mmCIF file of C-alpha atoms in Angstrom:
data_model
loop_
_atom_site.group_PDB
_atom_site.id
_atom_site.type_symbol
_atom_site.label_atom_id
_atom_site.label_comp_id
_atom_site.label_asym_id
_atom_site.label_seq_id
_atom_site.Cartn_x
_atom_site.Cartn_y
_atom_site.Cartn_z
ATOM 1 C CA UNK E 17 12.181 -40.378 91.679
ATOM 2 C CA UNK E 18 15.839 -39.685 90.565
ATOM 3 C CA UNK E 19 17.649 -36.246 90.839
ATOM 4 C CA UNK E 20 17.695 -33.929 87.929
ATOM 5 C CA UNK E 21 21.304 -32.611 86.996
ATOM 6 C CA UNK E 22 21.620 -29.014 87.003
ATOM 7 C CA UNK E 23 21.201 -28.687 83.088
ATOM 8 C CA UNK E 24 18.274 -30.686 83.065
ATOM 9 C CA UNK E 25 16.581 -28.771 85.816
ATOM 10 C CA UNK E 26 17.727 -25.461 83.927
ATOM 11 C CA UNK E 27 16.127 -26.525 80.559
ATOM 12 C CA UNK E 28 12.885 -27.831 82.373
ATOM 13 C CA UNK E 29 12.488 -24.360 84.457
ATOM 14 C CA UNK E 30 12.955 -22.494 81.297
ATOM 15 C CA UNK E 31 10.442 -24.393 79.224
ATOM 16 C CA UNK E 32 7.846 -23.572 82.389
ATOM 17 C CA UNK E 33 8.652 -19.956 81.966
ATOM 18 C CA UNK E 34 10.895 -19.589 85.054
ATOM 19 C CA UNK E 35 13.172 -17.099 83.783
ATOM 20 C CA UNK E 36 13.696 -15.456 86.982
ATOM 21 C CA UNK E 37 14.401 -18.453 89.182
ATOM 22 C CA UNK E 38 16.818 -19.691 85.841
ATOM 23 C CA UNK E 39 18.454 -16.383 86.239
ATOM 24 C CA UNK E 40 19.138 -16.603 89.919
ATOM 25 C CA UNK E 41 20.793 -19.934 89.207
ATOM 26 C CA UNK E 42 23.294 -18.383 86.820
ATOM 27 C CA UNK E 43 21.763 -18.492 83.309
ATOM 28 C CA UNK E 44 20.900 -14.984 81.980
ATOM 29 C CA UNK E 45 18.229 -14.529 79.308
ATOM 30 C CA UNK E 46 18.004 -11.607 76.450
ATOM 31 C CA UNK E 47 15.369 -9.067 78.121
ATOM 32 C CA UNK E 48 14.255 -8.549 74.555
ATOM 33 C CA UNK E 49 13.936 -11.996 73.101
ATOM 34 C CA UNK E 50 13.986 -14.176 76.349
ATOM 35 C CA UNK E 51 16.812 -16.230 74.548
ATOM 36 C CA UNK E 52 19.405 -17.626 76.828
ATOM 37 C CA UNK E 53 22.639 -15.610 77.002
ATOM 38 C CA UNK E 54 26.262 -16.606 78.169
ATOM 39 C CA UNK E 55 29.553 -14.955 79.174
ATOM 40 C CA UNK E 56 31.392 -17.738 77.523
ATOM 41 C CA UNK E 57 33.150 -16.074 74.376
ATOM 42 C CA UNK E 58 33.039 -17.501 70.947
ATOM 43 C CA UNK E 59 36.052 -16.869 68.409
ATOM 44 C CA UNK E 60 35.267 -16.731 64.743
ATOM 45 C CA UNK E 61 38.078 -16.427 62.643
ATOM 46 C CA UNK E 62 37.545 -13.990 59.234
ATOM 47 C CA UNK E 63 39.613 -14.398 56.397
ATOM 48 C CA UNK E 64 39.606 -11.833 53.981
ATOM 49 C CA UNK E 65 41.633 -9.471 51.501
ATOM 50 C CA UNK E 66 43.243 -6.896 53.365
ATOM 51 C CA UNK E 67 45.644 -6.142 50.548
ATOM 52 C CA UNK E 68 45.953 -5.828 46.733
ATOM 53 C CA UNK E 69 43.312 -5.558 44.064
ATOM 54 C CA UNK E 70 40.459 -7.256 45.939
ATOM 55 C CA UNK E 71 40.730 -5.304 49.412
ATOM 56 C CA UNK E 72 37.591 -3.497 48.589
ATOM 57 C CA UNK E 73 35.908 -6.895 48.391
ATOM 58 C CA UNK E 74 37.343 -7.832 51.742
ATOM 59 C CA UNK E 75 36.417 -4.503 53.449
ATOM 60 C CA UNK E 76 32.604 -5.154 52.446
ATOM 61 C CA UNK E 77 33.082 -8.707 53.839
ATOM 62 C CA UNK E 78 34.498 -7.455 57.151
ATOM 63 C CA UNK E 79 31.910 -4.561 57.046
ATOM 64 C CA UNK E 80 29.001 -6.990 56.469
ATOM 65 C CA UNK E 81 29.934 -9.361 59.272
ATOM 66 C CA UNK E 82 30.418 -6.643 61.759
ATOM 67 C CA UNK E 83 27.221 -4.841 61.261
ATOM 68 C CA UNK E 84 25.360 -7.949 62.405
ATOM 69 C CA UNK E 85 27.412 -7.981 65.575
ATOM 70 C CA UNK E 86 26.664 -4.018 65.911
ATOM 71 C CA UNK E 87 22.928 -4.814 65.328
ATOM 72 C CA UNK E 88 23.370 -7.698 67.707
ATOM 73 C CA UNK E 89 25.123 -6.654 70.999
ATOM 74 C CA UNK E 90 28.279 -8.129 69.638
ATOM 75 C CA UNK E 91 27.089 -11.798 70.435
ATOM 76 C CA UNK E 92 26.188 -14.596 68.414
ATOM 77 C CA UNK E 93 24.139 -17.388 69.602
ATOM 78 C CA UNK E 94 24.333 -15.413 73.136
ATOM 79 C CA UNK E 95 27.731 -15.573 73.436
ATOM 80 C CA UNK E 96 30.401 -12.580 73.047
ATOM 81 C CA UNK E 97 32.273 -12.756 69.928
ATOM 82 C CA UNK E 98 35.663 -12.406 69.334
ATOM 83 C CA UNK E 99 36.184 -11.913 65.742
ATOM 84 C CA UNK E 100 39.673 -12.554 64.552
ATOM 85 C CA UNK E 101 40.368 -10.951 60.914
ATOM 86 C CA UNK E 102 43.307 -12.036 58.943
ATOM 87 C CA UNK E 103 44.514 -11.101 55.390
ATOM 88 C CA UNK E 104 43.538 -13.873 52.678
ATOM 89 C CA UNK E 105 46.447 -12.403 50.171
ATOM 90 C CA UNK E 106 46.055 -13.097 46.657
ATOM 91 C CA UNK E 107 47.263 -16.946 46.416
ATOM 92 C CA UNK E 108 46.327 -20.443 47.777
ATOM 93 C CA UNK E 109 49.535 -20.513 49.802
ATOM 94 C CA UNK E 110 48.699 -17.190 51.426
ATOM 95 C CA UNK E 111 45.405 -18.370 52.233
ATOM 96 C CA UNK E 112 46.216 -21.369 53.623
ATOM 97 C CA UNK E 113 48.566 -19.785 55.785
ATOM 98 C CA UNK E 114 46.240 -17.322 56.865
ATOM 99 C CA UNK E 115 43.736 -20.402 57.811
ATOM 100 C CA UNK E 116 46.277 -22.405 59.711
ATOM 101 C CA UNK E 117 47.087 -19.562 61.809
ATOM 102 C CA UNK E 118 43.340 -19.056 62.776
ATOM 103 C CA UNK E 119 42.825 -22.962 63.394
ATOM 104 C CA UNK E 120 46.022 -22.500 66.064
ATOM 105 C CA UNK E 121 43.929 -20.134 68.021
ATOM 106 C CA UNK E 122 41.085 -22.444 68.365
ATOM 107 C CA UNK E 123 38.379 -20.629 66.542
ATOM 108 C CA UNK E 124 34.953 -22.104 66.851
ATOM 109 C CA UNK E 125 34.445 -21.453 63.060
ATOM 110 C CA UNK E 126 35.548 -19.735 59.734
ATOM 111 C CA UNK E 127 33.961 -17.315 57.645
ATOM 112 C CA UNK E 128 34.827 -15.004 54.317
ATOM 113 C CA UNK E 129 37.328 -15.960 51.765
ATOM 114 C CA UNK E 130 37.106 -13.806 48.209
ATOM 115 C CA UNK E 131 39.322 -15.612 45.901
ATOM 116 C CA UNK E 132 38.307 -19.268 44.418
ATOM 117 C CA UNK E 133 41.959 -20.214 43.828
ATOM 118 C CA UNK E 134 41.998 -19.587 47.805
ATOM 119 C CA UNK E 135 38.967 -21.377 48.397
ATOM 120 C CA UNK E 136 40.007 -24.531 46.604
ATOM 121 C CA UNK E 137 43.374 -24.120 48.173
ATOM 122 C CA UNK E 138 42.017 -24.378 51.760
ATOM 123 C CA UNK E 139 39.682 -26.788 51.454
ATOM 124 C CA UNK E 140 41.655 -29.779 52.766
ATOM 125 C CA UNK E 141 43.026 -27.880 55.503
ATOM 126 C CA UNK E 142 39.256 -27.053 56.605
ATOM 127 C CA UNK E 143 37.863 -30.608 56.389
ATOM 128 C CA UNK E 144 40.643 -32.031 58.070
ATOM 129 C CA UNK E 145 40.552 -29.664 61.178
ATOM 130 C CA UNK E 146 36.758 -30.521 61.299
ATOM 131 C CA UNK E 147 36.176 -26.343 61.646
ATOM 132 C CA UNK E 148 33.154 -25.273 59.695
ATOM 133 C CA UNK E 149 33.850 -22.572 57.161
ATOM 134 C CA UNK E 150 30.854 -20.514 56.201
ATOM 135 C CA UNK E 151 32.075 -18.924 53.081
ATOM 136 C CA UNK E 152 30.730 -15.623 51.862
ATOM 137 C CA UNK E 153 32.041 -15.111 48.722
ATOM 138 C CA UNK E 154 34.312 -17.483 46.782
ATOM 139 C CA UNK E 155 32.429 -20.530 45.866
ATOM 140 C CA UNK E 156 33.916 -22.522 42.745
ATOM 141 C CA UNK E 157 31.581 -25.116 41.277
ATOM 142 C CA UNK E 158 34.427 -28.178 41.793
ATOM 143 C CA UNK E 159 33.524 -27.754 45.576
ATOM 144 C CA UNK E 160 31.705 -30.810 46.011
ATOM 145 C CA UNK E 161 31.547 -33.295 48.668
ATOM 146 C CA UNK E 162 32.419 -31.147 51.602
ATOM 147 C CA UNK E 163 31.029 -31.900 54.866
ATOM 148 C CA UNK E 164 32.826 -28.785 56.583
ATOM 149 C CA UNK E 165 32.509 -25.995 54.135
ATOM 150 C CA UNK E 166 29.052 -23.874 53.473
ATOM 151 C CA UNK E 167 28.613 -20.876 51.349
ATOM 152 C CA UNK E 168 25.932 -17.742 52.206
ATOM 153 C CA UNK E 169 26.770 -16.222 48.625
ATOM 154 C CA UNK E 170 26.161 -18.740 45.200
ATOM 155 C CA UNK E 171 27.881 -20.889 42.940
ATOM 156 C CA UNK E 172 30.394 -19.396 40.590
ATOM 157 C CA UNK E 173 28.365 -20.492 37.729
ATOM 158 C CA UNK E 174 24.850 -19.360 38.850
ATOM 159 C CA UNK E 175 24.921 -15.771 37.558
ATOM 160 C CA UNK E 176 25.875 -16.841 34.119
ATOM 161 C CA UNK E 177 23.134 -19.366 34.155
ATOM 162 C CA UNK E 178 20.444 -16.898 35.320
ATOM 163 C CA UNK E 179 21.672 -14.085 32.804
ATOM 164 C CA UNK E 180 22.153 -16.419 29.846
ATOM 165 C CA UNK E 181 18.227 -17.262 29.026
ATOM 166 C CA UNK E 182 17.326 -13.207 29.243
ATOM 167 C CA UNK E 183 20.437 -12.557 27.041
ATOM 168 C CA UNK E 184 19.357 -15.060 24.529
ATOM 169 C CA UNK E 185 16.162 -13.249 24.197
ATOM 170 C CA UNK E 186 17.581 -9.826 23.701
ATOM 171 C CA UNK E 187 20.416 -10.534 21.021
ATOM 172 C CA UNK E 188 19.531 -10.697 17.450
ATOM 173 C CA UNK E 189 19.098 -13.687 15.422
ATOM 174 C CA UNK E 190 22.179 -12.652 13.118
ATOM 175 C CA UNK E 191 24.079 -11.620 16.491
ATOM 176 C CA UNK E 192 26.877 -12.515 18.214
ATOM 177 C CA UNK E 193 28.386 -12.494 21.751
ATOM 178 C CA UNK E 194 31.811 -12.238 22.714
ATOM 179 C CA UNK E 195 32.931 -13.758 25.911
ATOM 180 C CA UNK E 196 36.065 -12.655 27.425
ATOM 181 C CA UNK E 197 37.254 -13.611 31.008
ATOM 182 C CA UNK E 198 40.013 -14.379 33.306
ATOM 183 C CA UNK E 199 41.460 -17.943 33.115
ATOM 184 C CA UNK E 200 41.012 -19.187 36.487
ATOM 185 C CA UNK E 201 38.200 -21.138 38.409
ATOM 186 C CA UNK E 202 35.661 -18.586 38.915
ATOM 187 C CA UNK E 203 36.304 -17.379 35.152
ATOM 188 C CA UNK E 204 35.734 -20.343 33.962
ATOM 189 C CA UNK E 205 32.792 -21.169 36.029
ATOM 190 C CA UNK E 206 31.234 -17.826 34.969
ATOM 191 C CA UNK E 207 31.526 -18.649 31.362
ATOM 192 C CA UNK E 208 30.132 -22.057 31.758
ATOM 193 C CA UNK E 209 27.183 -21.209 33.232
ATOM 194 C CA UNK E 210 26.466 -18.494 30.671
ATOM 195 C CA UNK E 211 26.909 -21.131 27.899
ATOM 196 C CA UNK E 212 24.421 -23.363 29.521
ATOM 197 C CA UNK E 213 22.248 -20.904 30.030
ATOM 198 C CA UNK E 214 22.045 -18.994 26.443
ATOM 199 C CA UNK E 215 22.326 -22.709 24.860
ATOM 200 C CA UNK E 216 25.777 -24.154 24.572
ATOM 201 C CA UNK E 217 25.079 -25.037 20.697
ATOM 202 C CA UNK E 218 23.807 -21.696 19.837
ATOM 203 C CA UNK E 219 25.781 -20.498 16.934
ATOM 204 C CA UNK E 220 25.502 -16.963 18.260
ATOM 205 C CA UNK E 221 28.044 -17.693 20.938
ATOM 206 C CA UNK E 222 29.813 -20.240 19.162
ATOM 207 C CA UNK E 223 33.207 -17.975 18.815
ATOM 208 C CA UNK E 224 35.811 -19.257 21.264
ATOM 209 C CA UNK E 225 36.006 -17.501 24.855
ATOM 210 C CA UNK E 226 38.853 -14.976 25.017
ATOM 211 C CA UNK E 227 40.745 -15.781 28.178
ATOM 212 C CA UNK E 228 42.765 -13.298 30.050
ATOM 213 C CA UNK E 229 45.484 -13.274 32.759
ATOM 214 C CA UNK E 230 44.261 -13.461 35.892
ATOM 215 C CA UNK E 231 45.282 -10.379 37.651
ATOM 216 C CA UNK E 232 43.463 -8.390 40.469
ATOM 217 C CA UNK E 233 45.351 -5.205 39.556
ATOM 218 C CA UNK E 234 45.762 -4.741 36.190
ATOM 219 C CA UNK E 235 47.726 -1.804 34.472
ATOM 220 C CA UNK E 236 46.234 0.706 31.855
ATOM 221 C CA UNK E 237 47.074 -1.450 28.583
ATOM 222 C CA UNK E 238 46.792 -4.706 30.283
ATOM 223 C CA UNK E 239 43.794 -5.763 28.284
ATOM 224 C CA UNK E 240 44.753 -4.246 24.981
ATOM 225 C CA UNK E 241 45.628 -6.885 22.774
ATOM 226 C CA UNK E 242 42.488 -9.116 24.100
ATOM 227 C CA UNK E 243 40.235 -6.236 23.386
ATOM 228 C CA UNK E 244 41.491 -5.754 19.848
ATOM 229 C CA UNK E 245 40.404 -9.644 19.454
ATOM 230 C CA UNK E 246 36.932 -8.920 20.903
ATOM 231 C CA UNK E 247 36.445 -5.873 18.681
ATOM 232 C CA UNK E 248 37.552 -7.778 15.613
ATOM 233 C CA UNK E 249 34.514 -10.123 16.213
ATOM 234 C CA UNK E 250 32.088 -7.102 15.903
ATOM 235 C CA UNK E 251 29.756 -8.613 18.558
ATOM 236 C CA UNK E 252 26.483 -7.598 19.217
ATOM 237 C CA UNK E 253 26.762 -7.764 23.075
ATOM 238 C CA UNK E 254 29.567 -8.762 25.391
ATOM 239 C CA UNK E 255 29.633 -11.154 28.038
ATOM 240 C CA UNK E 256 32.414 -10.666 30.826
ATOM 241 C CA UNK E 257 33.603 -11.670 34.313
ATOM 242 C CA UNK E 258 35.757 -9.220 36.384
ATOM 243 C CA UNK E 259 35.701 -7.560 39.798
ATOM 244 C CA UNK E 260 37.514 -5.128 41.597
ATOM 245 C CA UNK E 261 40.251 -3.304 40.137
ATOM 246 C CA UNK E 262 40.030 -5.737 37.185
ATOM 247 C CA UNK E 263 36.552 -4.517 36.322
ATOM 248 C CA UNK E 264 37.189 -1.064 36.590
ATOM 249 C CA UNK E 265 40.096 -1.266 34.079
ATOM 250 C CA UNK E 266 38.561 -3.768 31.380
ATOM 251 C CA UNK E 267 35.295 -1.447 31.284
ATOM 252 C CA UNK E 268 37.057 1.616 30.762
ATOM 253 C CA UNK E 269 39.864 0.208 28.331
ATOM 254 C CA UNK E 270 36.640 -1.760 26.387
ATOM 255 C CA UNK E 271 34.849 1.948 26.102
ATOM 256 C CA UNK E 272 38.073 3.757 25.364
ATOM 257 C CA UNK E 273 38.595 1.388 22.369
ATOM 258 C CA UNK E 274 35.271 2.395 21.187
ATOM 259 C CA UNK E 275 32.792 -0.054 22.036
ATOM 260 C CA UNK E 276 29.859 1.375 23.458
ATOM 261 C CA UNK E 277 27.203 -1.640 23.225
ATOM 262 C CA UNK E 278 25.754 -3.693 25.854
ATOM 263 C CA UNK E 279 27.924 -5.633 28.334
ATOM 264 C CA UNK E 280 26.675 -8.138 30.377
ATOM 265 C CA UNK E 281 28.105 -9.653 33.215
ATOM 266 C CA UNK E 282 27.782 -11.510 36.653
ATOM 267 C CA UNK E 283 27.301 -8.497 39.104
ATOM 268 C CA UNK E 284 30.410 -8.552 40.486
ATOM 269 C CA UNK E 285 31.270 -6.282 37.535
ATOM 270 C CA UNK E 286 29.402 -3.416 39.045
ATOM 271 C CA UNK E 287 29.809 -3.982 42.699
ATOM 272 C CA UNK E 288 30.948 -1.904 45.043
ATOM 273 C CA UNK E 289 33.504 1.152 44.532
ATOM 274 C CA UNK E 290 33.456 0.184 40.753
ATOM 275 C CA UNK E 291 30.709 2.391 39.553
ATOM 276 C CA UNK E 292 32.278 5.383 41.330
ATOM 277 C CA UNK E 293 35.499 5.058 39.586
ATOM 278 C CA UNK E 294 33.872 4.290 35.981
ATOM 279 C CA UNK E 295 31.451 7.264 35.883
ATOM 280 C CA UNK E 296 29.427 6.983 32.630
ATOM 281 C CA UNK E 297 31.778 4.073 31.223
ATOM 282 C CA UNK E 298 29.238 2.141 33.362
ATOM 283 C CA UNK E 299 26.178 3.056 31.342
ATOM 284 C CA UNK E 300 24.578 0.189 29.140
ATOM 285 C CA UNK E 301 25.552 -2.549 31.481
ATOM 286 C CA UNK E 302 23.321 -5.225 32.743
ATOM 287 C CA UNK E 303 24.166 -7.699 35.380
ATOM 288 C CA UNK E 304 22.970 -10.571 37.032
ATOM 289 C CA UNK E 305 23.014 -10.961 40.997
ATOM 290 C CA UNK E 306 21.402 -12.285 43.933
ATOM 291 C CA UNK E 307 21.499 -9.085 45.744
ATOM 292 C CA UNK E 308 20.390 -5.607 44.968
ATOM 293 C CA UNK E 309 20.773 -2.559 47.560
ATOM 294 C CA UNK E 310 17.188 -1.737 46.872
ATOM 295 C CA UNK E 311 15.138 -4.874 47.127
ATOM 296 C CA UNK E 312 12.396 -3.823 48.944
ATOM 297 C CA UNK E 313 11.830 -6.360 51.999
ATOM 298 C CA UNK E 314 12.027 -5.383 55.905
ATOM 299 C CA UNK E 315 15.294 -7.481 56.259
ATOM 300 C CA UNK E 316 17.010 -5.357 53.610
ATOM 301 C CA UNK E 317 15.467 -2.123 54.923
ATOM 302 C CA UNK E 318 17.012 -2.585 58.172
ATOM 303 C CA UNK E 319 20.229 -4.003 56.872
ATOM 304 C CA UNK E 320 20.736 -1.380 54.052
ATOM 305 C CA UNK E 321 19.717 1.404 56.111
ATOM 306 C CA UNK E 322 21.804 0.378 58.934
ATOM 307 C CA UNK E 323 24.979 -0.176 56.263
ATOM 308 C CA UNK E 324 24.628 3.314 54.980
ATOM 309 C CA UNK E 325 24.475 4.731 58.108
ATOM 310 C CA UNK E 326 27.702 3.164 59.148
ATOM 311 C CA UNK E 327 29.712 3.721 55.864
ATOM 312 C CA UNK E 328 28.330 6.185 53.545
ATOM 313 C CA UNK E 329 27.619 4.039 50.876
ATOM 314 C CA UNK E 330 25.151 1.243 49.693
ATOM 315 C CA UNK E 331 25.808 -2.309 50.828
ATOM 316 C CA UNK E 332 26.922 -5.009 48.241
ATOM 317 C CA UNK E 333 26.565 -8.270 47.806
ATOM 318 C CA UNK E 334 29.927 -9.255 49.760
ATOM 319 C CA UNK E 335 28.711 -7.237 52.668
ATOM 320 C CA UNK E 336 25.339 -8.914 52.502
ATOM 321 C CA UNK E 337 26.858 -12.403 52.198
ATOM 322 C CA UNK E 338 28.900 -11.988 54.754
ATOM 323 C CA UNK E 339 25.879 -10.399 57.351
ATOM 324 C CA UNK E 340 24.132 -13.425 56.418
ATOM 325 C CA UNK E 341 27.154 -15.800 57.282
ATOM 326 C CA UNK E 342 27.104 -13.910 60.604
ATOM 327 C CA UNK E 343 23.220 -14.790 61.197
ATOM 328 C CA UNK E 344 23.856 -18.320 60.040
ATOM 329 C CA UNK E 345 26.312 -18.715 62.841
ATOM 330 C CA UNK E 346 24.319 -16.943 65.496
ATOM 331 C CA UNK E 347 21.081 -19.607 64.472
ATOM 332 C CA UNK E 348 23.654 -22.311 64.354
ATOM 333 C CA UNK E 349 25.217 -21.659 67.911
ATOM 334 C CA UNK E 350 21.823 -21.153 69.315
ATOM 335 C CA UNK E 351 20.990 -24.728 68.309
ATOM 336 C CA UNK E 352 23.994 -26.103 69.902
ATOM 337 C CA UNK E 353 23.059 -24.958 73.430
ATOM 338 C CA UNK E 354 25.866 -26.025 75.696
ATOM 339 C CA UNK E 355 27.814 -28.469 74.118
ATOM 340 C CA UNK E 356 29.741 -25.782 72.386
ATOM 341 C CA UNK E 357 32.490 -27.428 69.528
ATOM 342 C CA UNK E 358 33.236 -26.836 66.141
ATOM 343 C CA UNK E 359 31.487 -30.241 65.002
ATOM 344 C CA UNK E 360 28.499 -29.743 66.814
ATOM 345 C CA UNK E 361 28.200 -26.431 64.810
ATOM 346 C CA UNK E 362 28.582 -27.838 61.904
ATOM 347 C CA UNK E 363 25.606 -30.317 62.435
ATOM 348 C CA UNK E 364 23.572 -27.235 63.456
ATOM 349 C CA UNK E 365 24.015 -25.820 60.256
ATOM 350 C CA UNK E 366 22.187 -28.260 58.657
ATOM 351 C CA UNK E 367 19.105 -27.107 60.529
ATOM 352 C CA UNK E 368 19.235 -23.682 60.451
ATOM 353 C CA UNK E 369 16.422 -23.616 58.139
ATOM 354 C CA UNK E 370 15.180 -20.534 56.226
ATOM 355 C CA UNK E 371 17.224 -17.375 56.566
ATOM 356 C CA UNK E 372 15.413 -14.009 56.366
ATOM 357 C CA UNK E 373 17.742 -12.379 54.736
ATOM 358 C CA UNK E 374 18.204 -8.722 52.936
ATOM 359 C CA UNK E 375 18.437 -10.835 49.400
ATOM 360 C CA UNK E 376 15.098 -12.313 50.284
ATOM 361 C CA UNK E 377 14.181 -15.620 52.180
ATOM 362 C CA UNK E 378 16.712 -18.427 51.252
ATOM 363 C CA UNK E 379 18.138 -21.824 52.539
ATOM 364 C CA UNK E 380 20.736 -24.305 52.181
ATOM 365 C CA UNK E 381 20.721 -26.999 49.707
ATOM 366 C CA UNK E 382 22.285 -30.279 49.679
ATOM 367 C CA UNK E 383 25.792 -29.321 48.243
ATOM 368 C CA UNK E 384 25.541 -26.567 51.300
ATOM 369 C CA UNK E 385 24.784 -23.590 48.953
ATOM 370 C CA UNK E 386 21.908 -21.320 48.887
ATOM 371 C CA UNK E 387 18.848 -21.887 47.125
ATOM 372 C CA UNK E 388 18.145 -18.343 45.999
ATOM 373 C CA UNK E 389 16.535 -16.022 43.776
ATOM 374 C CA UNK E 390 18.724 -14.332 41.138
ATOM 375 C CA UNK E 391 17.798 -10.686 39.814
ATOM 376 C CA UNK E 392 18.597 -8.610 36.746
ATOM 377 C CA UNK E 393 20.113 -5.165 37.395
ATOM 378 C CA UNK E 394 20.875 -2.320 35.085
ATOM 379 C CA UNK E 395 23.543 0.456 35.941
ATOM 380 C CA UNK E 396 21.177 3.350 35.761
ATOM 381 C CA UNK E 397 21.433 6.718 37.529
ATOM 382 C CA UNK E 398 19.268 7.113 40.566
ATOM 383 C CA UNK E 399 19.170 10.873 41.207
ATOM 384 C CA UNK E 400 22.557 12.285 40.866
ATOM 385 C CA UNK E 401 24.265 8.799 41.579
ATOM 386 C CA UNK E 402 24.824 5.715 39.352
ATOM 387 C CA UNK E 403 23.208 2.739 40.637
ATOM 388 C CA UNK E 404 22.574 -1.167 40.267
ATOM 389 C CA UNK E 405 18.690 -0.512 39.653
ATOM 390 C CA UNK E 406 16.876 -4.222 40.171
ATOM 391 C CA UNK E 407 14.815 -4.542 37.114
ATOM 392 C CA UNK E 408 13.362 -8.312 37.418
ATOM 393 C CA UNK E 409 13.866 -11.526 38.656
ATOM 394 C CA UNK E 410 15.551 -13.794 36.435
ATOM 395 C CA UNK E 411 15.298 -17.862 38.434
ATOM 396 C CA UNK E 412 15.556 -19.430 41.468
ATOM 397 C CA UNK E 413 18.728 -21.169 41.201
ATOM 398 C CA UNK E 414 20.399 -23.599 44.165
#
């Protein structure tokens, strides 16, 4: 009979339930779950805006990942986790510099990324480095054929595709929907998805799209000429795509120009601190998103209550997707076991299966994005506070 090497012996003894003997041999187990733990740390690089107009989104991305670590002993897959946070910046060049710096520090995996232009700009760097990136926000539809880039968020055209059929049912037969969005990859994806969902040949959306200049920190008169063009169409409803400071300025300027009718948008329009800054200007806005803080399931009750306790505010989709990115990495690292390297983690990401998420259960599809439910939300008062209140389910996409 041949001798077993130490690793084989440990696996055999673990399978037999000999936890005490395994621990004596140097492999500890989690006292609650029995899962193996290690003293070998893992480095994870998190790329998120730390300055500029997308900083609030970056803060949410950081908060979500940190929350998972806080709730799980600061470990991923049984290993102590070292989280290296770098500023994404506002350009593809800045994003590439941030990613290259993390790769030089031998990170096991990357996560984060808020700006779709940055995501496209770092694609080749990530693929050539063969280090997995679990993106938790930006997800351009043109990101196809990747091997090392996964996303726990969505594809940029999906919120529009989910929302389009609902809006088509709400607008009168003689009504018109005006479409306005920034001219950059995420804005173009959002409009394309909405057109497809609404009906691309429907005459109610036949007017040309009003494209605005992409700017994460627009000034008070930035949208004046664009809104004048929109108002001239006399639309029954508006579909738009903005986030962060740009969302605040667009809605404030739209309302100041006298438009008080309904606004439809991907949910980023009213996420995070935007509602606090808009106040009553946020009323009569309906959005489609893959998450609402009032989803009633066990995973969200734990996540949302812990987030509110830590930060004094409700979590956003940015925080939720980053929390799930940590959860996905935790499962993948655990699946790899001892032979831990970026390529093995990437292979394991294809085997993590269904994720018990605050948004509801989801799993990766073949393009490495989630197959998930999309929800309709309306800005309403929840007590004294304006909230994105879940109205109904729209569609499962992915």
